[in-house]
PDB file of C-alpha atoms in Angstrom:
ATOM      1  CA  MET X  20     109.223 111.835 113.275  1.00  0.00           C
ATOM      2  CA  THR X  21     106.732 109.009 112.782  1.00  0.00           C
ATOM      3  CA  VAL X  22     107.199 105.481 114.154  1.00  0.00           C
ATOM      4  CA  LEU X  23     105.426 102.508 112.545  1.00  0.00           C
ATOM      5  CA  ILE X  24     105.565  99.109 114.287  1.00  0.00           C
ATOM      6  CA  GLY X  25     104.568  95.762 112.841  1.00  0.00           C
ATOM      7  CA  THR X  26     105.743  92.214 112.180  1.00  0.00           C
ATOM      8  CA  ALA X  27     107.367  90.152 109.481  1.00  0.00           C
ATOM      9  CA  SER X  28     104.442  88.455 107.759  1.00  0.00           C
ATOM     10  CA  TRP X  29     100.847  88.080 108.866  1.00  0.00           C
ATOM     11  CA  ALA X  30     100.258  84.526 107.648  1.00  0.00           C
ATOM     12  CA  ASP X  31     102.935  82.313 109.213  1.00  0.00           C
ATOM     13  CA  LYS X  32     101.647  78.820 109.918  1.00  0.00           C
ATOM     14  CA  THR X  33     102.611  78.821 113.554  1.00  0.00           C
ATOM     15  CA  LEU X  34     100.877  82.194 114.043  1.00  0.00           C
ATOM     16  CA  ILE X  35      97.644  80.880 112.574  1.00  0.00           C
ATOM     17  CA  ASP X  36      97.852  77.544 114.325  1.00  0.00           C
ATOM     18  CA  SER X  37      98.433  79.172 117.724  1.00  0.00           C
ATOM     19  CA  GLY X  38      94.909  80.594 117.665  1.00  0.00           C
ATOM     20  CA  ARG X  39      95.981  83.497 119.878  1.00  0.00           C
ATOM     21  CA  PHE X  40      96.106  86.453 117.461  1.00  0.00           C
ATOM     22  CA  TYR X  41      93.360  86.054 114.928  1.00  0.00           C
ATOM     23  CA  PRO X  42      89.729  85.870 116.023  1.00  0.00           C
ATOM     24  CA  PRO X  43      87.912  82.611 115.155  1.00  0.00           C
ATOM     25  CA  GLU X  44      86.024  84.231 112.282  1.00  0.00           C
ATOM     26  CA  ALA X  45      89.246  85.253 110.465  1.00  0.00           C
ATOM     27  CA  ARG X  46      89.508  82.060 108.470  1.00  0.00           C
ATOM     28  CA  THR X  47      90.545  83.364 105.031  1.00  0.00           C
ATOM     29  CA  ALA X  48      93.592  85.190 103.734  1.00  0.00           C
ATOM     30  CA  GLU X  49      91.489  88.282 103.185  1.00  0.00           C
ATOM     31  CA  ALA X  50      89.984  88.228 106.693  1.00  0.00           C
ATOM     32  CA  ARG X  51      93.402  87.795 108.292  1.00  0.00           C
ATOM     33  CA  LEU X  52      94.953  90.708 106.452  1.00  0.00           C
ATOM     34  CA  ARG X  53      91.976  92.927 107.229  1.00  0.00           C
ATOM     35  CA  PHE X  54      92.257  92.026 110.923  1.00  0.00           C
ATOM     36  CA  TYR X  55      96.048  92.405 111.040  1.00  0.00           C
ATOM     37  CA  SER X  56      95.866  95.839 109.405  1.00  0.00           C
ATOM     38  CA  SER X  57      93.308  96.957 112.003  1.00  0.00           C
ATOM     39  CA  GLN X  58      95.839  96.216 114.710  1.00  0.00           C
ATOM     40  CA  PHE X  59      99.109  97.498 113.225  1.00  0.00           C
ATOM     41  CA  PRO X  60     100.072 100.206 110.670  1.00  0.00           C
ATOM     42  CA  LEU X  61     102.903  98.214 109.055  1.00  0.00           C
ATOM     43  CA  VAL X  62     103.750  94.719 107.828  1.00  0.00           C
ATOM     44  CA  GLU X  63     106.691  93.173 106.036  1.00  0.00           C
ATOM     45  CA  VAL X  64     105.774  90.975 103.114  1.00  0.00           C
ATOM     46  CA  ASP X  65     107.912  87.848 103.382  1.00  0.00           C
ATOM     47  CA  SER X  66     106.235  85.697 100.712  1.00  0.00           C
ATOM     48  CA  SER X  67     108.006  87.851  98.081  1.00  0.00           C
ATOM     49  CA  TYR X  68     111.277  86.444  99.322  1.00  0.00           C
ATOM     50  CA  TYR X  69     110.253  82.972  98.222  1.00  0.00           C
ATOM     51  CA  ALA X  70     108.721  83.846  94.886  1.00  0.00           C
ATOM     52  CA  VAL X  71     108.115  86.984  92.815  1.00  0.00           C
ATOM     53  CA  PRO X  72     104.524  88.062  93.617  1.00  0.00           C
ATOM     54  CA  SER X  73     101.979  88.986  90.997  1.00  0.00           C
ATOM     55  CA  ALA X  74     100.602  92.457  90.526  1.00  0.00           C
ATOM     56  CA  THR X  75      97.124  90.966  91.090  1.00  0.00           C
ATOM     57  CA  THR X  76      98.151  89.772  94.544  1.00  0.00           C
ATOM     58  CA  ALA X  77      99.660  93.132  95.393  1.00  0.00           C
ATOM     59  CA  ARG X  78      96.440  94.869  94.252  1.00  0.00           C
ATOM     60  CA  LEU X  79      94.420  92.683  96.627  1.00  0.00           C
ATOM     61  CA  TRP X  80      96.767  93.561  99.495  1.00  0.00           C
ATOM     62  CA  ALA X  81      96.192  97.236  98.767  1.00  0.00           C
ATOM     63  CA  GLU X  82      92.419  96.838  98.550  1.00  0.00           C
ATOM     64  CA  ARG X  83      92.140  94.933 101.836  1.00  0.00           C
ATOM     65  CA  THR X  84      93.992  97.397 103.996  1.00  0.00           C
ATOM     66  CA  PRO X  85      93.347 100.963 105.343  1.00  0.00           C
ATOM     67  CA  ASP X  86      94.420 103.945 103.270  1.00  0.00           C
ATOM     68  CA  ASP X  87      97.423 104.715 105.493  1.00  0.00           C
ATOM     69  CA  PHE X  88      98.652 101.146 105.865  1.00  0.00           C
ATOM     70  CA  VAL X  89     102.261 100.428 104.773  1.00  0.00           C
ATOM     71  CA  PHE X  90     103.864  97.332 103.256  1.00  0.00           C
ATOM     72  CA  ASN X  91     107.592  96.724 103.335  1.00  0.00           C
ATOM     73  CA  VAL X  92     108.380  94.104 100.701  1.00  0.00           C
ATOM     74  CA  LYS X  93     111.224  91.645 101.027  1.00  0.00           C
ATOM     75  CA  ALA X  94     113.272  91.221  97.861  1.00  0.00           C
ATOM     76  CA  PHE X  95     113.187  87.864  96.016  1.00  0.00           C
ATOM     77  CA  ARG X  96     115.808  85.541  97.428  1.00  0.00           C
ATOM     78  CA  MET X  97     117.521  84.917  94.127  1.00  0.00           C
ATOM     79  CA  PHE X  98     118.427  88.620  93.916  1.00  0.00           C
ATOM     80  CA  THR X  99     120.202  88.567  97.227  1.00  0.00           C
ATOM     81  CA  GLY X 100     122.272  85.503  96.430  1.00  0.00           C
ATOM     82  CA  HIS X 101     120.263  82.800  98.181  1.00  0.00           C
ATOM     83  CA  PRO X 102     119.734  79.440  96.464  1.00  0.00           C
ATOM     84  CA  THR X 103     116.352  79.151  94.813  1.00  0.00           C
ATOM     85  CA  GLN X 104     114.345  76.167  93.556  1.00  0.00           C
ATOM     86  CA  PRO X 105     113.567  76.416  89.808  1.00  0.00           C
ATOM     87  CA  ARG X 106     109.919  75.545  90.427  1.00  0.00           C
ATOM     88  CA  VAL X 107     109.234  78.968  91.991  1.00  0.00           C
ATOM     89  CA  LEU X 108     110.013  80.721  88.678  1.00  0.00           C
ATOM     90  CA  ASP X 109     107.239  81.424  86.221  1.00  0.00           C
ATOM     91  CA  ARG X 110     106.672  78.634  83.712  1.00  0.00           C
ATOM     92  CA  ASP X 111     107.894  80.663  80.717  1.00  0.00           C
ATOM     93  CA  LEU X 112     111.158  81.454  82.529  1.00  0.00           C
ATOM     94  CA  ARG X 113     111.690  77.797  83.346  1.00  0.00           C
ATOM     95  CA  ALA X 114     111.091  76.968  79.674  1.00  0.00           C
ATOM     96  CA  ALA X 115     113.594  79.679  78.612  1.00  0.00           C
ATOM     97  CA  LEU X 116     116.131  78.078  80.939  1.00  0.00           C
ATOM     98  CA  GLY X 117     115.525  74.691  79.343  1.00  0.00           C
ATOM     99  CA  GLU X 118     113.592  73.289  82.346  1.00  0.00           C
ATOM    100  CA  PRO X 119     116.673  73.049  84.586  1.00  0.00           C
ATOM    101  CA  ASP X 120     116.925  69.829  86.600  1.00  0.00           C
ATOM    102  CA  ALA X 121     119.156  71.420  89.246  1.00  0.00           C
ATOM    103  CA  ARG X 122     117.629  71.408  92.716  1.00  0.00           C
ATOM    104  CA  ARG X 123     118.953  74.897  93.382  1.00  0.00           C
ATOM    105  CA  LEU X 124     119.756  77.885  91.154  1.00  0.00           C
ATOM    106  CA  TYR X 125     121.740  80.967  92.040  1.00  0.00           C
ATOM    107  CA  TYR X 126     121.625  84.429  90.541  1.00  0.00           C
ATOM    108  CA  ARG X 127     124.996  83.861  88.926  1.00  0.00           C
ATOM    109  CA  ASP X 128     123.563  80.836  87.082  1.00  0.00           C
ATOM    110  CA  LEU X 129     121.070  82.920  85.100  1.00  0.00           C
ATOM    111  CA  PRO X 130     121.620  84.505  81.675  1.00  0.00           C
ATOM    112  CA  THR X 131     121.518  88.309  81.704  1.00  0.00           C
ATOM    113  CA  GLU X 132     118.199  88.402  79.852  1.00  0.00           C
ATOM    114  CA  ILE X 133     116.490  86.185  82.485  1.00  0.00           C
ATOM    115  CA  ARG X 134     117.910  88.280  85.312  1.00  0.00           C
ATOM    116  CA  ASP X 135     116.620  91.436  83.668  1.00  0.00           C
ATOM    117  CA  GLU X 136     113.164  89.897  83.208  1.00  0.00           C
ATOM    118  CA  LEU X 137     113.007  88.813  86.832  1.00  0.00           C
ATOM    119  CA  TRP X 138     113.786  92.339  87.957  1.00  0.00           C
ATOM    120  CA  ARG X 139     111.190  93.751  85.582  1.00  0.00           C
ATOM    121  CA  ARG X 140     108.513  91.452  86.928  1.00  0.00           C
ATOM    122  CA  PHE X 141     109.413  92.117  90.539  1.00  0.00           C
ATOM    123  CA  VAL X 142     109.279  95.888  90.035  1.00  0.00           C
ATOM    124  CA  ALA X 143     105.985  95.575  88.118  1.00  0.00           C
ATOM    125  CA  ALA X 144     104.455  93.655  91.031  1.00  0.00           C
ATOM    126  CA  LEU X 145     105.078  96.582  93.334  1.00  0.00           C
ATOM    127  CA  VAL X 146     103.149  99.077  91.185  1.00  0.00           C
ATOM    128  CA  PRO X 147      99.664  98.491  92.769  1.00  0.00           C
ATOM    129  CA  LEU X 148     101.101  99.311  96.205  1.00  0.00           C
ATOM    130  CA  ALA X 149     103.144 102.242  95.014  1.00  0.00           C
ATOM    131  CA  LYS X 150     100.194 103.782  93.146  1.00  0.00           C
ATOM    132  CA  VAL X 151      98.173 104.123  96.359  1.00  0.00           C
ATOM    133  CA  HIS X 152     101.196 105.151  98.490  1.00  0.00           C
ATOM    134  CA  LYS X 153     101.240 101.893 100.499  1.00  0.00           C
ATOM    135  CA  LEU X 154     104.732 100.781  99.495  1.00  0.00           C
ATOM    136  CA  GLY X 155     107.338 101.430 102.139  1.00  0.00           C
ATOM    137  CA  MET X 156     110.767  99.934 101.691  1.00  0.00           C
ATOM    138  CA  VAL X 157     112.007  97.092  99.477  1.00  0.00           C
ATOM    139  CA  HIS X 158     114.150  95.065 101.861  1.00  0.00           C
ATOM    140  CA  PHE X 159     117.288  93.249 100.781  1.00  0.00           C
ATOM    141  CA  GLN X 160     118.454  90.654 103.281  1.00  0.00           C
ATOM    142  CA  PHE X 161     121.855  89.372 102.181  1.00  0.00           C
ATOM    143  CA  PRO X 162     123.058  85.943 103.339  1.00  0.00           C
ATOM    144  CA  PRO X 163     126.210  85.317 105.429  1.00  0.00           C
ATOM    145  CA  TRP X 164     128.243  84.403 102.365  1.00  0.00           C
ATOM    146  CA  ILE X 165     127.792  87.916 100.931  1.00  0.00           C
ATOM    147  CA  THR X 166     130.739  89.404 102.819  1.00  0.00           C
ATOM    148  CA  ASN X 167     132.497  92.730 102.868  1.00  0.00           C
ATOM    149  CA  ARG X 168     134.715  92.110  99.909  1.00  0.00           C
ATOM    150  CA  ARG X 169     134.749  93.741  96.459  1.00  0.00           C
ATOM    151  CA  GLU X 170     132.449  91.127  94.979  1.00  0.00           C
ATOM    152  CA  GLY X 171     129.963  91.501  97.813  1.00  0.00           C
ATOM    153  CA  ARG X 172     129.957  95.280  97.634  1.00  0.00           C
ATOM    154  CA  GLU X 173     129.457  95.184  93.883  1.00  0.00           C
ATOM    155  CA  HIS X 174     126.489  92.854  94.222  1.00  0.00           C
ATOM    156  CA  VAL X 175     124.846  95.043  96.871  1.00  0.00           C
ATOM    157  CA  ALA X 176     125.261  98.102  94.560  1.00  0.00           C
ATOM    158  CA  HIS X 177     123.849  96.116  91.630  1.00  0.00           C
ATOM    159  CA  CYS X 178     120.692  95.226  93.580  1.00  0.00           C
ATOM    160  CA  ILE X 179     120.091  98.786  94.728  1.00  0.00           C
ATOM    161  CA  GLU X 180     120.599 100.110  91.218  1.00  0.00           C
ATOM    162  CA  GLN X 181     117.893  97.753  89.913  1.00  0.00           C
ATOM    163  CA  MET X 182     115.401  99.357  92.280  1.00  0.00           C
ATOM    164  CA  SER X 183     115.981 102.952  91.206  1.00  0.00           C
ATOM    165  CA  GLY X 184     113.123 105.177  92.279  1.00  0.00           C
ATOM    166  CA  HIS X 185     112.191 102.998  95.290  1.00  0.00           C
ATOM    167  CA  VAL X 186     113.211 103.235  98.927  1.00  0.00           C
ATOM    168  CA  THR X 187     115.459 100.264  99.566  1.00  0.00           C
ATOM    169  CA  SER X 188     116.819  98.842 102.821  1.00  0.00           C
ATOM    170  CA  VAL X 189     119.835  96.584 103.287  1.00  0.00           C
ATOM    171  CA  GLU X 190     120.427  93.972 105.990  1.00  0.00           C
ATOM    172  CA  PHE X 191     123.719  92.141 106.296  1.00  0.00           C
ATOM    173  CA  ARG X 192     124.230  88.752 107.901  1.00  0.00           C
ATOM    174  CA  HIS X 193     128.012  88.652 108.225  1.00  0.00           C
ATOM    175  CA  GLU X 194     130.201  90.236 110.889  1.00  0.00           C
ATOM    176  CA  SER X 195     132.687  91.627 108.331  1.00  0.00           C
ATOM    177  CA  TRP X 196     130.363  94.486 107.377  1.00  0.00           C
ATOM    178  CA  PHE X 197     130.335  96.012 110.856  1.00  0.00           C
ATOM    179  CA  ALA X 198     133.671  95.019 112.290  1.00  0.00           C
ATOM    180  CA  GLU X 199     135.320  98.054 113.937  1.00  0.00           C
ATOM    181  CA  ARG X 200     137.629  98.681 111.021  1.00  0.00           C
ATOM    182  CA  SER X 201     134.857  98.587 108.395  1.00  0.00           C
ATOM    183  CA  ARG X 202     131.771  99.959 110.147  1.00  0.00           C
ATOM    184  CA  GLU X 203     132.056 103.546 108.931  1.00  0.00           C
ATOM    185  CA  LYS X 204     132.897 102.476 105.373  1.00  0.00           C
ATOM    186  CA  THR X 205     129.817 100.225 105.258  1.00  0.00           C
ATOM    187  CA  LEU X 206     127.573 103.051 106.444  1.00  0.00           C
ATOM    188  CA  ALA X 207     129.225 105.404 103.932  1.00  0.00           C
ATOM    189  CA  MET X 208     128.569 102.908 101.132  1.00  0.00           C
ATOM    190  CA  LEU X 209     124.870 102.687 102.033  1.00  0.00           C
ATOM    191  CA  LEU X 210     124.723 106.497 102.236  1.00  0.00           C
ATOM    192  CA  GLU X 211     126.222 106.791  98.782  1.00  0.00           C
ATOM    193  CA  LEU X 212     123.818 104.202  97.374  1.00  0.00           C
ATOM    194  CA  GLY X 213     120.846 105.909  98.993  1.00  0.00           C
ATOM    195  CA  ALA X 214     119.865 102.722 100.799  1.00  0.00           C
ATOM    196  CA  VAL X 215     118.499 102.464 104.359  1.00  0.00           C
ATOM    197  CA  HIS X 216     120.835 100.840 106.880  1.00  0.00           C
ATOM    198  CA  THR X 217     118.906  98.158 108.764  1.00  0.00           C
ATOM    199  CA  VAL X 218     119.443  98.318 112.490  1.00  0.00           C
ATOM    200  CA  VAL X 219     119.402  94.750 113.758  1.00  0.00           C
ATOM    201  CA  ASP X 220     118.794  93.233 117.167  1.00  0.00           C
ATOM    202  CA  GLY X 221     119.781  89.608 117.470  1.00  0.00           C
ATOM    203  CA  PRO X 222     122.121  87.135 119.216  1.00  0.00           C
ATOM    204  CA  GLN X 223     125.777  88.147 119.247  1.00  0.00           C
ATOM    205  CA  GLY X 224     128.972  86.186 118.984  1.00  0.00           C
ATOM    206  CA  PHE X 225     128.360  84.344 115.695  1.00  0.00           C
ATOM    207  CA  ALA X 226     129.862  84.959 112.266  1.00  0.00           C
ATOM    208  CA  ASN X 227     126.394  85.884 111.028  1.00  0.00           C
ATOM    209  CA  SER X 228     125.783  88.333 113.899  1.00  0.00           C
ATOM    210  CA  VAL X 229     125.742  92.073 113.404  1.00  0.00           C
ATOM    211  CA  PRO X 230     125.564  94.605 116.248  1.00  0.00           C
ATOM    212  CA  PHE X 231     122.772  97.059 116.985  1.00  0.00           C
ATOM    213  CA  ILE X 232     124.058 100.246 115.348  1.00  0.00           C
ATOM    214  CA  ALA X 233     121.589 103.126 115.676  1.00  0.00           C
ATOM    215  CA  ALA X 234     122.636 105.025 112.559  1.00  0.00           C
ATOM    216  CA  ILE X 235     120.707 106.337 109.603  1.00  0.00           C
ATOM    217  CA  THR X 236     121.836 106.528 105.974  1.00  0.00           C
ATOM    218  CA  ARG X 237     118.746 108.347 104.619  1.00  0.00           C
ATOM    219  CA  PRO X 238     116.961 111.267 106.310  1.00  0.00           C
ATOM    220  CA  ASP X 239     113.525 110.037 105.273  1.00  0.00           C
ATOM    221  CA  HIS X 240     113.586 106.416 106.572  1.00  0.00           C
ATOM    222  CA  ALA X 241     115.089 104.251 109.304  1.00  0.00           C
ATOM    223  CA  LEU X 242     114.461 100.542 109.738  1.00  0.00           C
ATOM    224  CA  VAL X 243     114.838  98.328 112.823  1.00  0.00           C
ATOM    225  CA  ARG X 244     114.390  94.533 112.528  1.00  0.00           C
ATOM    226  CA  LEU X 245     114.199  92.511 115.724  1.00  0.00           C
ATOM    227  CA  HIS X 246     115.084  88.843 115.506  1.00  0.00           C
ATOM    228  CA  GLY X 247     114.922  87.912 119.174  1.00  0.00           C
ATOM    229  CA  ARG X 248     117.894  86.776 121.226  1.00  0.00           C
ATOM    230  CA  ASN X 249     117.757  82.981 121.084  1.00  0.00           C
ATOM    231  CA  ALA X 250     121.477  82.168 120.880  1.00  0.00           C
ATOM    232  CA  GLY X 251     120.743  78.415 121.023  1.00  0.00           C
ATOM    233  CA  THR X 252     118.983  78.341 117.626  1.00  0.00           C
ATOM    234  CA  TYR X 253     120.205  81.466 115.776  1.00  0.00           C
ATOM    235  CA  ALA X 254     123.054  79.748 113.965  1.00  0.00           C
ATOM    236  CA  ALA X 255     121.734  76.188 114.134  1.00  0.00           C
ATOM    237  CA  GLU X 256     121.433  74.256 110.898  1.00  0.00           C
ATOM    238  CA  GLY X 257     118.266  72.532 109.796  1.00  0.00           C
ATOM    239  CA  THR X 258     115.917  74.780 111.780  1.00  0.00           C
ATOM    240  CA  THR X 259     112.786  76.487 110.553  1.00  0.00           C
ATOM    241  CA  ALA X 260     112.425  80.263 110.800  1.00  0.00           C
ATOM    242  CA  ALA X 261     109.997  79.810 113.676  1.00  0.00           C
ATOM    243  CA  GLU X 262     112.510  77.707 115.586  1.00  0.00           C
ATOM    244  CA  ARG X 263     115.429  79.985 114.812  1.00  0.00           C
ATOM    245  CA  PHE X 264     113.681  83.144 115.950  1.00  0.00           C
ATOM    246  CA  ASP X 265     111.763  81.577 118.833  1.00  0.00           C
ATOM    247  CA  TYR X 266     112.013  84.343 121.406  1.00  0.00           C
ATOM    248  CA  LEU X 267     109.725  86.632 123.421  1.00  0.00           C
ATOM    249  CA  TYR X 268     111.305  89.946 124.514  1.00  0.00           C
ATOM    250  CA  ASP X 269     110.569  90.910 128.088  1.00  0.00           C
ATOM    251  CA  GLU X 270     109.522  94.389 129.227  1.00  0.00           C
ATOM    252  CA  ALA X 271     113.030  95.394 130.276  1.00  0.00           C
ATOM    253  CA  GLU X 272     114.502  94.370 126.924  1.00  0.00           C
ATOM    254  CA  LEU X 273     111.817  96.255 125.008  1.00  0.00           C
ATOM    255  CA  SER X 274     112.372  99.337 127.196  1.00  0.00           C
ATOM    256  CA  GLY X 275     116.074  99.284 126.319  1.00  0.00           C
ATOM    257  CA  LEU X 276     115.273  98.870 122.592  1.00  0.00           C
ATOM    258  CA  ALA X 277     112.795 101.759 122.851  1.00  0.00           C
ATOM    259  CA  ASP X 278     115.674 104.078 123.794  1.00  0.00           C
ATOM    260  CA  GLY X 279     117.593 103.206 120.605  1.00  0.00           C
ATOM    261  CA  ILE X 280     114.466 103.433 118.443  1.00  0.00           C
ATOM    262  CA  ALA X 281     113.609 106.856 119.868  1.00  0.00           C
ATOM    263  CA  GLU X 282     117.126 108.042 119.033  1.00  0.00           C
ATOM    264  CA  LEU X 283     116.710 106.827 115.453  1.00  0.00           C
ATOM    265  CA  ALA X 284     113.302 108.445 115.184  1.00  0.00           C
ATOM    266  CA  ARG X 285     114.748 111.813 116.109  1.00  0.00           C
ATOM    267  CA  GLN X 286     116.938 111.547 112.975  1.00  0.00           C
ATOM    268  CA  ALA X 287     114.524 110.188 110.362  1.00  0.00           C
ATOM    269  CA  ALA X 288     111.101 111.261 109.140  1.00  0.00           C
ATOM    270  CA  PHE X 289     109.752 107.641 109.281  1.00  0.00           C
ATOM    271  CA  THR X 290     111.089 104.847 111.436  1.00  0.00           C
ATOM    272  CA  HIS X 291     109.819 101.341 110.744  1.00  0.00           C
ATOM    273  CA  VAL X 292     110.156  98.620 113.409  1.00  0.00           C
ATOM    274  CA  VAL X 293     109.626  95.049 112.290  1.00  0.00           C
ATOM    275  CA  PHE X 294     109.492  92.125 114.747  1.00  0.00           C
ATOM    276  CA  ASN X 295     110.859  88.966 113.134  1.00  0.00           C
ATOM    277  CA  ASN X 296     110.581  86.711 116.179  1.00  0.00           C
ATOM    278  CA  CYS X 297     108.079  84.742 114.168  1.00  0.00           C
ATOM    279  CA  ASN X 298     107.215  81.716 116.329  1.00  0.00           C
ATOM    280  CA  GLU X 299     103.463  81.662 116.981  1.00  0.00           C
ATOM    281  CA  ASP X 300     102.263  85.124 118.109  1.00  0.00           C
ATOM    282  CA  GLN X 301     105.481  86.272 119.782  1.00  0.00           C
ATOM    283  CA  GLY X 302     106.128  89.044 117.248  1.00  0.00           C
ATOM    284  CA  GLN X 303     102.571  90.370 117.505  1.00  0.00           C
ATOM    285  CA  ARG X 304     102.666  90.348 121.309  1.00  0.00           C
ATOM    286  CA  ASN X 305     105.968  92.201 121.372  1.00  0.00           C
ATOM    287  CA  ALA X 306     104.829  94.665 118.717  1.00  0.00           C
ATOM    288  CA  ARG X 307     101.879  95.600 120.896  1.00  0.00           C
ATOM    289  CA  GLN X 308     104.116  95.946 123.973  1.00  0.00           C
ATOM    290  CA  LEU X 309     106.601  98.194 122.183  1.00  0.00           C
ATOM    291  CA  THR X 310     103.791 100.296 120.764  1.00  0.00           C
ATOM    292  CA  ARG X 311     102.493 100.910 124.281  1.00  0.00           C
ATOM    293  CA  LEU X 312     105.980 101.747 125.583  1.00  0.00           C
ATOM    294  CA  LEU X 313     106.680 104.270 122.858  1.00  0.00           C
ATOM    295  CA  ALA X 314     103.181 105.749 122.948  1.00  0.00           C
ATOM    296  CA  ARG X 315     103.637 106.567 126.657  1.00  0.00           C
ATOM    297  CA  ARG X 316     106.787 108.533 125.945  1.00  0.00           C
ATOM    298  CA  ARG X 317     105.821 110.163 122.658  1.00  0.00           C
ATOM    299  CA  ASP X 318     105.321 113.627 124.193  1.00  0.00           C
ATOM    300  CA  ALA X 319     108.720 113.601 125.883  1.00  0.00           C
ATOM    301  CA  ASP X 320     110.458 112.342 122.719  1.00  0.00           C
ATOM    302  CA  ALA X 321     108.312 114.318 120.259  1.00  0.00           C
ATOM    303  CA  LEU X 322     107.400 111.082 118.448  1.00  0.00           C
ATOM    304  CA  ASP X 323     104.272 110.339 116.439  1.00  0.00           C
ATOM    305  CA  VAL X 324     103.739 106.646 117.213  1.00  0.00           C
ATOM    306  CA  VAL X 325     101.094 105.220 114.919  1.00  0.00           C
ATOM    307  CA  THR X 326      99.164 102.900 117.157  1.00  0.00           C
ATOM    308  CA  GLY X 327      96.161 101.479 115.283  1.00  0.00           C
ATOM    309  CA  ALA X 328      94.287  99.291 117.767  1.00  0.00           C
ATOM    310  CA  ALA X 329      97.419  97.781 119.265  1.00  0.00           C
ATOM    311  CA  VAL X 330      97.570 100.071 122.315  1.00  0.00           C
ATOM    312  CA  SER X 331      93.977  99.730 123.448  1.00  0.00           C
ATOM    313  CA  ASP X 332      93.872  95.957 122.914  1.00  0.00           C
TER     314      ASP X 332
END
């Protein structure tokens, strides 16, 4: 029952600009990743959401981190149904599409052969991490317009099927998936697909809110993603991610979350906790706090909390 705690990304602009997490000498991408991985055992790669990474980049990630470090990788946004700018596609794919002049493309706009090639390249980019056992979950974060209807369920299943052989996690952003009448069916669907149910903490009361449901759908992995509780910005339009998730959990809130995380950890071999309150160093500060909280109770809860340097800092 191992708990790994980290944050979403290690290179957000507001994190670097804050000057509060990285030491002054960590001025390069390599130095920052080396320092981050000395502090935490887990990170979520968010750059892969914006563009399919290269295998070369993934190899460098693997080389710059300790042997037991783990990367969760966020799925490319086009796969999950988000609009995508054509310029983020590789040049040969843009040429095959006839250099589209549309400002935004959706997955449904692509010919089958282009879709298949995108999946092939995404999977190939993960190989350097998988080869050295540093690949954790491939995380699919579906937008609010992917709702609990037949079309939405079919698309979720399609994405998971493309990642056969990998541990996948699914996060929903629409209330229909976990309404009282559909909650058990949603969990049963993820169980059947072999995908990890993502336990979410975030503001409630919006159409894109989902409740904190401490349930597992795979015995080997559980995932908790913490978005903060800033109700004023969570559903606001035209905000950056840093503005939307601008929130620092207090000690009492983290203590309450620790109870739910400990319950999950008793059911799964590995529990990953990712802080996505990504304004400045809020996620890193909270990740350290939660690590300390869980480390203090690890004997009582029979948890193996991987601490890195986060506890002693």
